[in-house]
Coordinates of N, CA and C in Angstrom, one line a residue:
X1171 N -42.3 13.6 9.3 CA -41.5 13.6 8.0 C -40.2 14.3 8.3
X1172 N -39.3 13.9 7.7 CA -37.7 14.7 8.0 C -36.9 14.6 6.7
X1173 N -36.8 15.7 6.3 CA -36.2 16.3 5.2 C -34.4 15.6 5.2
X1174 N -34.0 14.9 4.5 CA -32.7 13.8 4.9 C -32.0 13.5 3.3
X1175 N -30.7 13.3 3.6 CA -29.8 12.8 2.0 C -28.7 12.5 2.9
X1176 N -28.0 11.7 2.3 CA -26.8 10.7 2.1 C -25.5 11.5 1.7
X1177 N -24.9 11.6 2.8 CA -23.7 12.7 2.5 C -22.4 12.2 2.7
X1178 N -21.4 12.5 2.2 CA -19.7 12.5 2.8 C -19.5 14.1 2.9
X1179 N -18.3 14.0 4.3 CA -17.9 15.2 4.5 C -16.9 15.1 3.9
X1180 N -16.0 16.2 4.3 CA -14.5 16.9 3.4 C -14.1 16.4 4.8
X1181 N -13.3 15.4 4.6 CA -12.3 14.9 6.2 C -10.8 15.6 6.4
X1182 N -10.2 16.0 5.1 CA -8.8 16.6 4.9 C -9.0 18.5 5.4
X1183 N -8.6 18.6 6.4 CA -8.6 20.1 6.7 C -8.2 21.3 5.7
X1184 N -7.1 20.6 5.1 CA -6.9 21.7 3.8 C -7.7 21.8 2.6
X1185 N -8.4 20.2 2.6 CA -9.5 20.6 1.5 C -10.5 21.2 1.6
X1186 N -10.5 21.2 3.0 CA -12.1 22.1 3.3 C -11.7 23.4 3.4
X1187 N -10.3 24.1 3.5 CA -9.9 25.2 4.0 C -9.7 25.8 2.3
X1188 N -9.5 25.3 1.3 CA -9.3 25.8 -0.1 C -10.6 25.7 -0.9
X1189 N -11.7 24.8 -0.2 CA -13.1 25.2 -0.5 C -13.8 26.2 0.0
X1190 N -13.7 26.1 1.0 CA -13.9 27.8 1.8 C -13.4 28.9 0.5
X1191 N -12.3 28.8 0.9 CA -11.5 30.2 0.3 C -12.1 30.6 -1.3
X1192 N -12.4 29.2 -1.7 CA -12.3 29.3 -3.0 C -14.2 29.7 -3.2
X1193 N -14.8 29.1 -2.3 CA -16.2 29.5 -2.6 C -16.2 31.1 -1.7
X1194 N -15.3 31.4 -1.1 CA -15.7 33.6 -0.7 C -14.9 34.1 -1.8
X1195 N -14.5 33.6 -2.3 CA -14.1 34.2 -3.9 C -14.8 34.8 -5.2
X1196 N -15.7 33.2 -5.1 CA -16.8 33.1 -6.2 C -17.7 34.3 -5.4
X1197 N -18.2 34.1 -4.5 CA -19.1 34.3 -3.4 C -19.1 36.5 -3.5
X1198 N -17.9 36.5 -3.7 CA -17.3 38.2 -3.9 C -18.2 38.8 -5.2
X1199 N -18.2 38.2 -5.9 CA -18.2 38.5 -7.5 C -19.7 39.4 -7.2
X1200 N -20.6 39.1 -6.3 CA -22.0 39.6 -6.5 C -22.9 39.6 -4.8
X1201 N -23.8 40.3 -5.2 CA -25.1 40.0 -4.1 C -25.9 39.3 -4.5
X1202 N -25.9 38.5 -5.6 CA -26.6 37.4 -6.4 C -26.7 36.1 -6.1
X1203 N -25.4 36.0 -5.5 CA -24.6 34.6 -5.1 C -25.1 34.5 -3.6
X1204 N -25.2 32.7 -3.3 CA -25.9 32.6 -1.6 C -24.5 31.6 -1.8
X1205 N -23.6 31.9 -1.5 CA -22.9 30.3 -0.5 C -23.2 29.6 -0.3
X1206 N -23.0 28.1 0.2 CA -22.9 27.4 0.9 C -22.0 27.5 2.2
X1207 N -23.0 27.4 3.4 CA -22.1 27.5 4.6 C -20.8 27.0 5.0
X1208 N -20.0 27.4 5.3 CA -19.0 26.6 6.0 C -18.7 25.5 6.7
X1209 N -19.8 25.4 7.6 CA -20.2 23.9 8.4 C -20.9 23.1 7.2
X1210 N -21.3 23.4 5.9 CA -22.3 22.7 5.3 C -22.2 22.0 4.1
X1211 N -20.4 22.5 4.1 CA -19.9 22.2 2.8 C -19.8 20.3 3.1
X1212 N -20.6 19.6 1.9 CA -20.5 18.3 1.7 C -20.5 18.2 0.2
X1213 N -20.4 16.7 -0.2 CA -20.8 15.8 -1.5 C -22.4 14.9 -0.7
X1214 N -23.5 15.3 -1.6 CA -24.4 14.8 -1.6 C -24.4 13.1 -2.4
X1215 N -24.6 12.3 -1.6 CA -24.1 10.8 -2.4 C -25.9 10.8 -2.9
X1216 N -26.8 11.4 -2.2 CA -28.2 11.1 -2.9 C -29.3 12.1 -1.6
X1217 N -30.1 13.1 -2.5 CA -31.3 13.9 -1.9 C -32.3 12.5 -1.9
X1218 N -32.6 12.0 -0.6 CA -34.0 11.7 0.1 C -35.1 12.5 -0.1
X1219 N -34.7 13.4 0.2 CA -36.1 14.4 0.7 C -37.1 14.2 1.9
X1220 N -38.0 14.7 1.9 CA -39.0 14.4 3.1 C -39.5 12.8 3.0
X1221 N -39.0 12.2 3.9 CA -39.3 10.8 4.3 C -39.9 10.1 5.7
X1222 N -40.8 9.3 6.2 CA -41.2 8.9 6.9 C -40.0 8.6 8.0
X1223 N -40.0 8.6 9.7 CA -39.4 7.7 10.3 C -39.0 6.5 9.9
X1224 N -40.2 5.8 9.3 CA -40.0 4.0 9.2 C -38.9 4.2 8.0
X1225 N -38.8 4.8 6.8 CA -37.9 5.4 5.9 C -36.7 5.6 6.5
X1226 N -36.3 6.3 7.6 CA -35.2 7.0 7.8 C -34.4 5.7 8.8
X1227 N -35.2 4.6 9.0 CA -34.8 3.4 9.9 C -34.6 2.4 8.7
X1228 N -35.0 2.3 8.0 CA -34.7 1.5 6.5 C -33.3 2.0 6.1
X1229 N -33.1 3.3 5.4 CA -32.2 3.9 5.0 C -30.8 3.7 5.9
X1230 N -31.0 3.5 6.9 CA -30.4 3.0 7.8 C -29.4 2.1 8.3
X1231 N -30.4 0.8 8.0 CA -30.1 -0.3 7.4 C -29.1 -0.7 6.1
X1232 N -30.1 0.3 5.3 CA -29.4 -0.1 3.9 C -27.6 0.6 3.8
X1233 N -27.9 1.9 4.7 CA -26.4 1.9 5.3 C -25.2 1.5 5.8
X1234 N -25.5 0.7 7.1 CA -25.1 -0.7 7.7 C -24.5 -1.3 6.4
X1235 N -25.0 -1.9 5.2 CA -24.6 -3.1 4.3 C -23.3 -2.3 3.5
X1236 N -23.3 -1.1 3.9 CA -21.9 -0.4 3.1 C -20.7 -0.5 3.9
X1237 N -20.7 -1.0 5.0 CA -19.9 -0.9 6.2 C -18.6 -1.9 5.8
X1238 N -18.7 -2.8 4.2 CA -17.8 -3.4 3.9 C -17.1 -2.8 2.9
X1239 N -17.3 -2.0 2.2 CA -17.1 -1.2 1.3 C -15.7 -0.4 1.9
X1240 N -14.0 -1.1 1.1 CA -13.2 -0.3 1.9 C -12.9 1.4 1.7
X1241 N -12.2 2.0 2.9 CA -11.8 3.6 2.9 C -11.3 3.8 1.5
X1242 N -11.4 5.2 0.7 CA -11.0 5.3 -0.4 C -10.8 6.9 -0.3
X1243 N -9.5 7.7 -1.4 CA -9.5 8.9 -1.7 C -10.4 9.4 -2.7
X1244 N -10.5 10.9 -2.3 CA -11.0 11.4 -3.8 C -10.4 12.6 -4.1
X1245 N -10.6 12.7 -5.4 CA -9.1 13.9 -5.8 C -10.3 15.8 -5.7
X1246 N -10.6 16.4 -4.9 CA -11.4 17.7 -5.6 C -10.8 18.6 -6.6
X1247 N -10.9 18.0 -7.7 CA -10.7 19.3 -8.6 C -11.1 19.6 -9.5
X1248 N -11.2 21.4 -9.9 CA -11.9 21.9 -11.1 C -13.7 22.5 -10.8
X1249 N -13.3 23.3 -11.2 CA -14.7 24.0 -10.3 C -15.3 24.3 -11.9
X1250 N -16.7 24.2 -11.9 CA -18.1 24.1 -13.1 C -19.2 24.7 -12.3
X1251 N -20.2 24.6 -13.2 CA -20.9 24.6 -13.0 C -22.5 23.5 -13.3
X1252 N -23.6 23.8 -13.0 CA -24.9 23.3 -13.3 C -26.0 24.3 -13.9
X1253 N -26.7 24.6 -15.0 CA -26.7 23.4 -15.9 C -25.6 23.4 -16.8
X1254 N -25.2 24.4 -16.8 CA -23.6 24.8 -17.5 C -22.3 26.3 -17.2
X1255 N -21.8 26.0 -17.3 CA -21.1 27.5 -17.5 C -21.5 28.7 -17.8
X1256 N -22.1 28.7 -18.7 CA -22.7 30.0 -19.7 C -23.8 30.5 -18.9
X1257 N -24.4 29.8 -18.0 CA -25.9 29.8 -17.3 C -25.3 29.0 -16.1
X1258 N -24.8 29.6 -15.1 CA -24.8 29.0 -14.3 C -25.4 29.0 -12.6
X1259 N -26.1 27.9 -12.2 CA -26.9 27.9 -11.5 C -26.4 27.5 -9.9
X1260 N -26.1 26.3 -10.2 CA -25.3 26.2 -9.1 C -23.6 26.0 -9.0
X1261 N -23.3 26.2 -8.8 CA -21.6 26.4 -8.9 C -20.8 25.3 -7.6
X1262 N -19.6 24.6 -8.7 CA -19.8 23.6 -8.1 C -17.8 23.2 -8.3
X1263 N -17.6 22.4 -7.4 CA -16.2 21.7 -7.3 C -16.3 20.3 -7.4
X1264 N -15.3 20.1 -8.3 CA -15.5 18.4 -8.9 C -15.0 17.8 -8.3
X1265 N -15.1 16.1 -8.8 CA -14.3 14.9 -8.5 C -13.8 14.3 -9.6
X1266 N -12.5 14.1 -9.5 CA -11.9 13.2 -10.3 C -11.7 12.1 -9.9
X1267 N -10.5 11.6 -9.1 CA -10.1 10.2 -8.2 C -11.3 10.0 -7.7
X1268 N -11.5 8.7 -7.6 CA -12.9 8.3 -6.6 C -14.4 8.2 -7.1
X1269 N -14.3 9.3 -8.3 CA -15.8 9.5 -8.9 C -16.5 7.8 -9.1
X1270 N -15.6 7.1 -9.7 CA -16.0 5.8 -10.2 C -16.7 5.1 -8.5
X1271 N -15.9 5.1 -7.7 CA -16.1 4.6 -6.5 C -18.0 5.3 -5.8
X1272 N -17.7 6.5 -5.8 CA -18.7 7.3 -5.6 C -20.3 6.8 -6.4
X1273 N -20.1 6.6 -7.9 CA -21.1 6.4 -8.4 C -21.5 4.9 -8.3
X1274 N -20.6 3.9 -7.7 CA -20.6 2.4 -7.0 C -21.9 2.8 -6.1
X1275 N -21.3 3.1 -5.1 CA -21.9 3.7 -3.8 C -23.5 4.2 -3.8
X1276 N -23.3 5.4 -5.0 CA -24.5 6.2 -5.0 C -26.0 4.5 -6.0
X1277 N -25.5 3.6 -6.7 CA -26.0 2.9 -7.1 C -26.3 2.0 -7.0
X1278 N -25.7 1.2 -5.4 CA -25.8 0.4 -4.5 C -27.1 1.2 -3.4
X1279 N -26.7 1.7 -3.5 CA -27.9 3.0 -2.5 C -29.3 3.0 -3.2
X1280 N -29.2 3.2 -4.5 CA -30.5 4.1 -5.5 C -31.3 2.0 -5.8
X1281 N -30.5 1.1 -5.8 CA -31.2 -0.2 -5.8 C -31.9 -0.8 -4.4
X1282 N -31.1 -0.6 -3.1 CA -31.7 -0.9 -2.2 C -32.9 -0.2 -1.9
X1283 N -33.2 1.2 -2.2 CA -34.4 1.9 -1.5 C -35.6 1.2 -2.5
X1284 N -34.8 1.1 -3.6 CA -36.6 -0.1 -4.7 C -36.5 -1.4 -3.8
X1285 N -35.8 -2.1 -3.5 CA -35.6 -3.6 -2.7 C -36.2 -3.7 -1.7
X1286 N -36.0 -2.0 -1.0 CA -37.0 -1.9 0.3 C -38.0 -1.7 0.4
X1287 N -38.8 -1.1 -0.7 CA -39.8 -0.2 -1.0 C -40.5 0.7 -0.5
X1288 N -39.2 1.3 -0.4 CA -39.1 3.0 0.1 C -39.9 3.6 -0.9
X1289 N -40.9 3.8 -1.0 CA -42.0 4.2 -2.3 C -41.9 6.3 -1.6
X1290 N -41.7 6.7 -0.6 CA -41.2 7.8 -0.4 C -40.4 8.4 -0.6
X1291 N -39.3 8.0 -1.1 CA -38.0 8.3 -1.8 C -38.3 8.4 -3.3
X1292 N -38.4 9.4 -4.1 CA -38.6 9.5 -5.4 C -37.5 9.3 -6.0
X1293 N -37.5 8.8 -7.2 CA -36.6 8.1 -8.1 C -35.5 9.5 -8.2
X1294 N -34.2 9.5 -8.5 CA -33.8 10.5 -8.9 C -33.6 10.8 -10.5
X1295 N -34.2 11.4 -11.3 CA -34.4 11.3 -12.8 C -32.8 11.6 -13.2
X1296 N -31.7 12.6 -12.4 CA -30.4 13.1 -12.9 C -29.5 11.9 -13.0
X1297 N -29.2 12.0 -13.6 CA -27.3 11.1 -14.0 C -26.4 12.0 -12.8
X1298 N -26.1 11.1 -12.2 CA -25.2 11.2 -10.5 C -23.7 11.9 -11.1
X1299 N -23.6 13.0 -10.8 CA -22.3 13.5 -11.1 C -21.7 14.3 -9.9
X1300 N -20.8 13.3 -9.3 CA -20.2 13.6 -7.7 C -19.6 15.0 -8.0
X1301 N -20.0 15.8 -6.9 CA -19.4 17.3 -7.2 C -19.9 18.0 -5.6
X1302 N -19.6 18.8 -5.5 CA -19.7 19.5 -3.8 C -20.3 20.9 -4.1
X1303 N -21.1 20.9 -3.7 CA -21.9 22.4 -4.4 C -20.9 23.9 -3.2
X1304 N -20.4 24.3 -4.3 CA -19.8 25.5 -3.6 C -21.3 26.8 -3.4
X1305 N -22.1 27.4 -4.4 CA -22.7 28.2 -4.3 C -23.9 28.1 -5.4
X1306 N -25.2 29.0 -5.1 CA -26.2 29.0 -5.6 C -26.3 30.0 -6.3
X1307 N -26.5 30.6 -7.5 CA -26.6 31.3 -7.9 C -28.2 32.3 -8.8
X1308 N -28.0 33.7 -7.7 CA -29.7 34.0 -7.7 C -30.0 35.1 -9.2
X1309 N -28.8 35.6 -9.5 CA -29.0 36.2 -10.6 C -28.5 36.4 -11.8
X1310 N -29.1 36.2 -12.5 CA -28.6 35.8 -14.1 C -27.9 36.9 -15.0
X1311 N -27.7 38.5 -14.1 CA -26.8 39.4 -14.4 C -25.7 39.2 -14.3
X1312 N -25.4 37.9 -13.2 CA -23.5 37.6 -13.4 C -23.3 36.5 -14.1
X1313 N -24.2 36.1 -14.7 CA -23.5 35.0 -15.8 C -22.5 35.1 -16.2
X1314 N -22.6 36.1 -17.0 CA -20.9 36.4 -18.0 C -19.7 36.6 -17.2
X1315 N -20.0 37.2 -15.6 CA -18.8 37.5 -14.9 C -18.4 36.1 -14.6
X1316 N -19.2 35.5 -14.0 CA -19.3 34.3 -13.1 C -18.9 33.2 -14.3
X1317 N -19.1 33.4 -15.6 CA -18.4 32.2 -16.4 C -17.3 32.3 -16.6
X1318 N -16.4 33.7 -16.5 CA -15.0 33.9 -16.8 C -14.1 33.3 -15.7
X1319 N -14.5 33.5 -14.7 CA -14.2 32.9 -13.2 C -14.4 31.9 -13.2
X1320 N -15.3 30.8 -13.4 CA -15.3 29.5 -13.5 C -14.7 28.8 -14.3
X1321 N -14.1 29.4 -15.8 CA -13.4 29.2 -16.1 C -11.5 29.1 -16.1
X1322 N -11.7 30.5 -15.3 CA -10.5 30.3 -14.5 C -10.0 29.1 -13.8
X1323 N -10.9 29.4 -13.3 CA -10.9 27.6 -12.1 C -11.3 26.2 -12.4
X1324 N -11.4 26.2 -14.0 CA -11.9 24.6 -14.0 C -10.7 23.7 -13.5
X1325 N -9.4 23.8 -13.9 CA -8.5 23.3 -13.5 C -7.7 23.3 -11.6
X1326 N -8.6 24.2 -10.8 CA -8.2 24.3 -9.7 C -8.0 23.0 -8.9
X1327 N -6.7 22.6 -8.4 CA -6.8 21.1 -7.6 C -6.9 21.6 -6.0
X1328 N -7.6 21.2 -5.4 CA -8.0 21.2 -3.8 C -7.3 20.3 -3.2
X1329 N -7.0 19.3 -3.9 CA -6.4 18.0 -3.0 C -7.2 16.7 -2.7
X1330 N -6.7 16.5 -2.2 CA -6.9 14.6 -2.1 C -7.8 14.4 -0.5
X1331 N -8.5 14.1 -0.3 CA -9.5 13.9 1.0 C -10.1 12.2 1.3
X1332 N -9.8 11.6 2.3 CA -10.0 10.0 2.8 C -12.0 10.5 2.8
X1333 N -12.3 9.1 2.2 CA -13.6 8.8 2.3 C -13.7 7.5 3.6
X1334 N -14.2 7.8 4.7 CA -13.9 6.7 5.6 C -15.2 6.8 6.1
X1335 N -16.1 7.9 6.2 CA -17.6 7.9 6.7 C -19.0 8.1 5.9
X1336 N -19.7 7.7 5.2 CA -21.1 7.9 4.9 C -21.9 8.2 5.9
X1337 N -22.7 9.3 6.2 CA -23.9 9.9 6.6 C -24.8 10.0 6.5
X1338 N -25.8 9.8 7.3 CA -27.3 10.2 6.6 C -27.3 11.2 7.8
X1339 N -28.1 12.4 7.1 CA -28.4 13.5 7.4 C -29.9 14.2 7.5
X1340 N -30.2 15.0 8.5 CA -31.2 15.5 8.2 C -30.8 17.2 8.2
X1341 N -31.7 18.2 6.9 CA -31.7 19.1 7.0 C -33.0 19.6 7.6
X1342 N -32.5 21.3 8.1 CA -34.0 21.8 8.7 C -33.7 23.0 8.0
X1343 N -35.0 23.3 7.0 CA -34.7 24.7 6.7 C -35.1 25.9 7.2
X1344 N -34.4 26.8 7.4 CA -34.6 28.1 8.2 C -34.5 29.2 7.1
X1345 N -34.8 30.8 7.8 CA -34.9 31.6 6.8 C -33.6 32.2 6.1
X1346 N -32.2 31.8 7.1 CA -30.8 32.3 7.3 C -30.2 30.7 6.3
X1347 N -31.1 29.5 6.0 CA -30.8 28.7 5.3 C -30.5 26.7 5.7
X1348 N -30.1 26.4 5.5 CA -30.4 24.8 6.1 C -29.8 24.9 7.1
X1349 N -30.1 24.0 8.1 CA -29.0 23.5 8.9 C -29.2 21.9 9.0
X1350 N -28.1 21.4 9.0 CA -27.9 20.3 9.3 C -27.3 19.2 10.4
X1351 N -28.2 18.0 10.6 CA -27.7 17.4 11.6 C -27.7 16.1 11.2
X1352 N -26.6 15.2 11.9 CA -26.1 13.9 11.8 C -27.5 12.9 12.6
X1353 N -28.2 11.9 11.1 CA -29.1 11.3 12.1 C -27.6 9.6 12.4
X1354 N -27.4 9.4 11.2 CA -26.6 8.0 11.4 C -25.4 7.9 10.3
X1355 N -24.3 7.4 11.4 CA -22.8 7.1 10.7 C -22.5 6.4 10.1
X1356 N -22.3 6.1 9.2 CA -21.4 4.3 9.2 C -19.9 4.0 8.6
X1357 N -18.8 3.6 9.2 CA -17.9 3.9 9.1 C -17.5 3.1 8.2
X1358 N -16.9 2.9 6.9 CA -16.1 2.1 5.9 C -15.1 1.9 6.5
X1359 N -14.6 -0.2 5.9 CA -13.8 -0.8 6.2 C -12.4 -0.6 5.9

């Protein structure tokens, strides 16, 4: 079984270099807070989870069929949080441009794995809201800090980033935290 989700990277160097910055910012505020790595910053298009081989060659497939789907931007801006601001859990940088494209994508994806009967892939119960997880947050004594700050930054723009690759990925988790590796590419038209 191999722990796997459907990712885009940050392709624009400056977007990835003002997500950096902007998540050791947040990241300052506390010993509460765990980052997201540097290498590990993505948009999750959909958590798999632990899936079979025969699964991860399906998924695969159903990949391939996006391969006509042309390149597209997305705009990163405005940093939130999950489940909200006031209580924030995971802390997070938005999409504006592209979101519509993204939620295409993520539900062209979430029909094929029922078509295939990927019955190892659990349904995902959440409403798909494209966003790039900056940081995790472990303790509920920086709420109030950490909401003033996110507030600061709802409006933060990162910039504009080309969507030209979908990924499927596998994570391995360790005690220093995931790592991740590229099982299959597929590059948009």
């Amino acid at each position: 079984m191999l722990r796997t989700f459907i990712a885009i990277e940050i392709e624009d160097p400056a977007v990835l270099k003002k997500l950096i910055e902007v998540k050791n910012y947040i990241a300052g505020v506390g010993a509460g807070i765990k980052p997201v790595e540097d290498e590990n910053i993505h948009l999750t298009l959909r958590f798999l989870g632990e899936i079979s081989q025969h699964s991860v060659e399906e998924v695969k497939r159903i990949l391939t069929e996006l391969k006509s789907i042309k390149r597209f931007n997305i705009r990163v801006k405005g940093v939130g949080a999950f489940p909200s601001i006031t209580r924030p859990r995971v802390i997070w940088a938005g999409i504006t441009e592209g979101a519509e494209e993204l939620k295409r994508i993520r539900s062209i994806i979430d029909k094929a794995i029922v078509e295939h009967g990927l019955r190892d892939i659990k349904p995902d119960e959440h409403q798909f809201v494209p966003h790039i997880t900056l940081a995790r947050v472990k303790s509920s004594h920086l709420f109030a800090k950490l909401s003033t700050l996110i507030s600061e930054l709802q409006d933060e723009d990162f910039g504009v980033t080309p969507v030209t690759t979908i990924k499927l990925k596998r994570s391995i988790l360790t005690p220093r935290g995931p790592i991740y590796h590229d099982l299959f590419n597929v590059t948009l038209a």
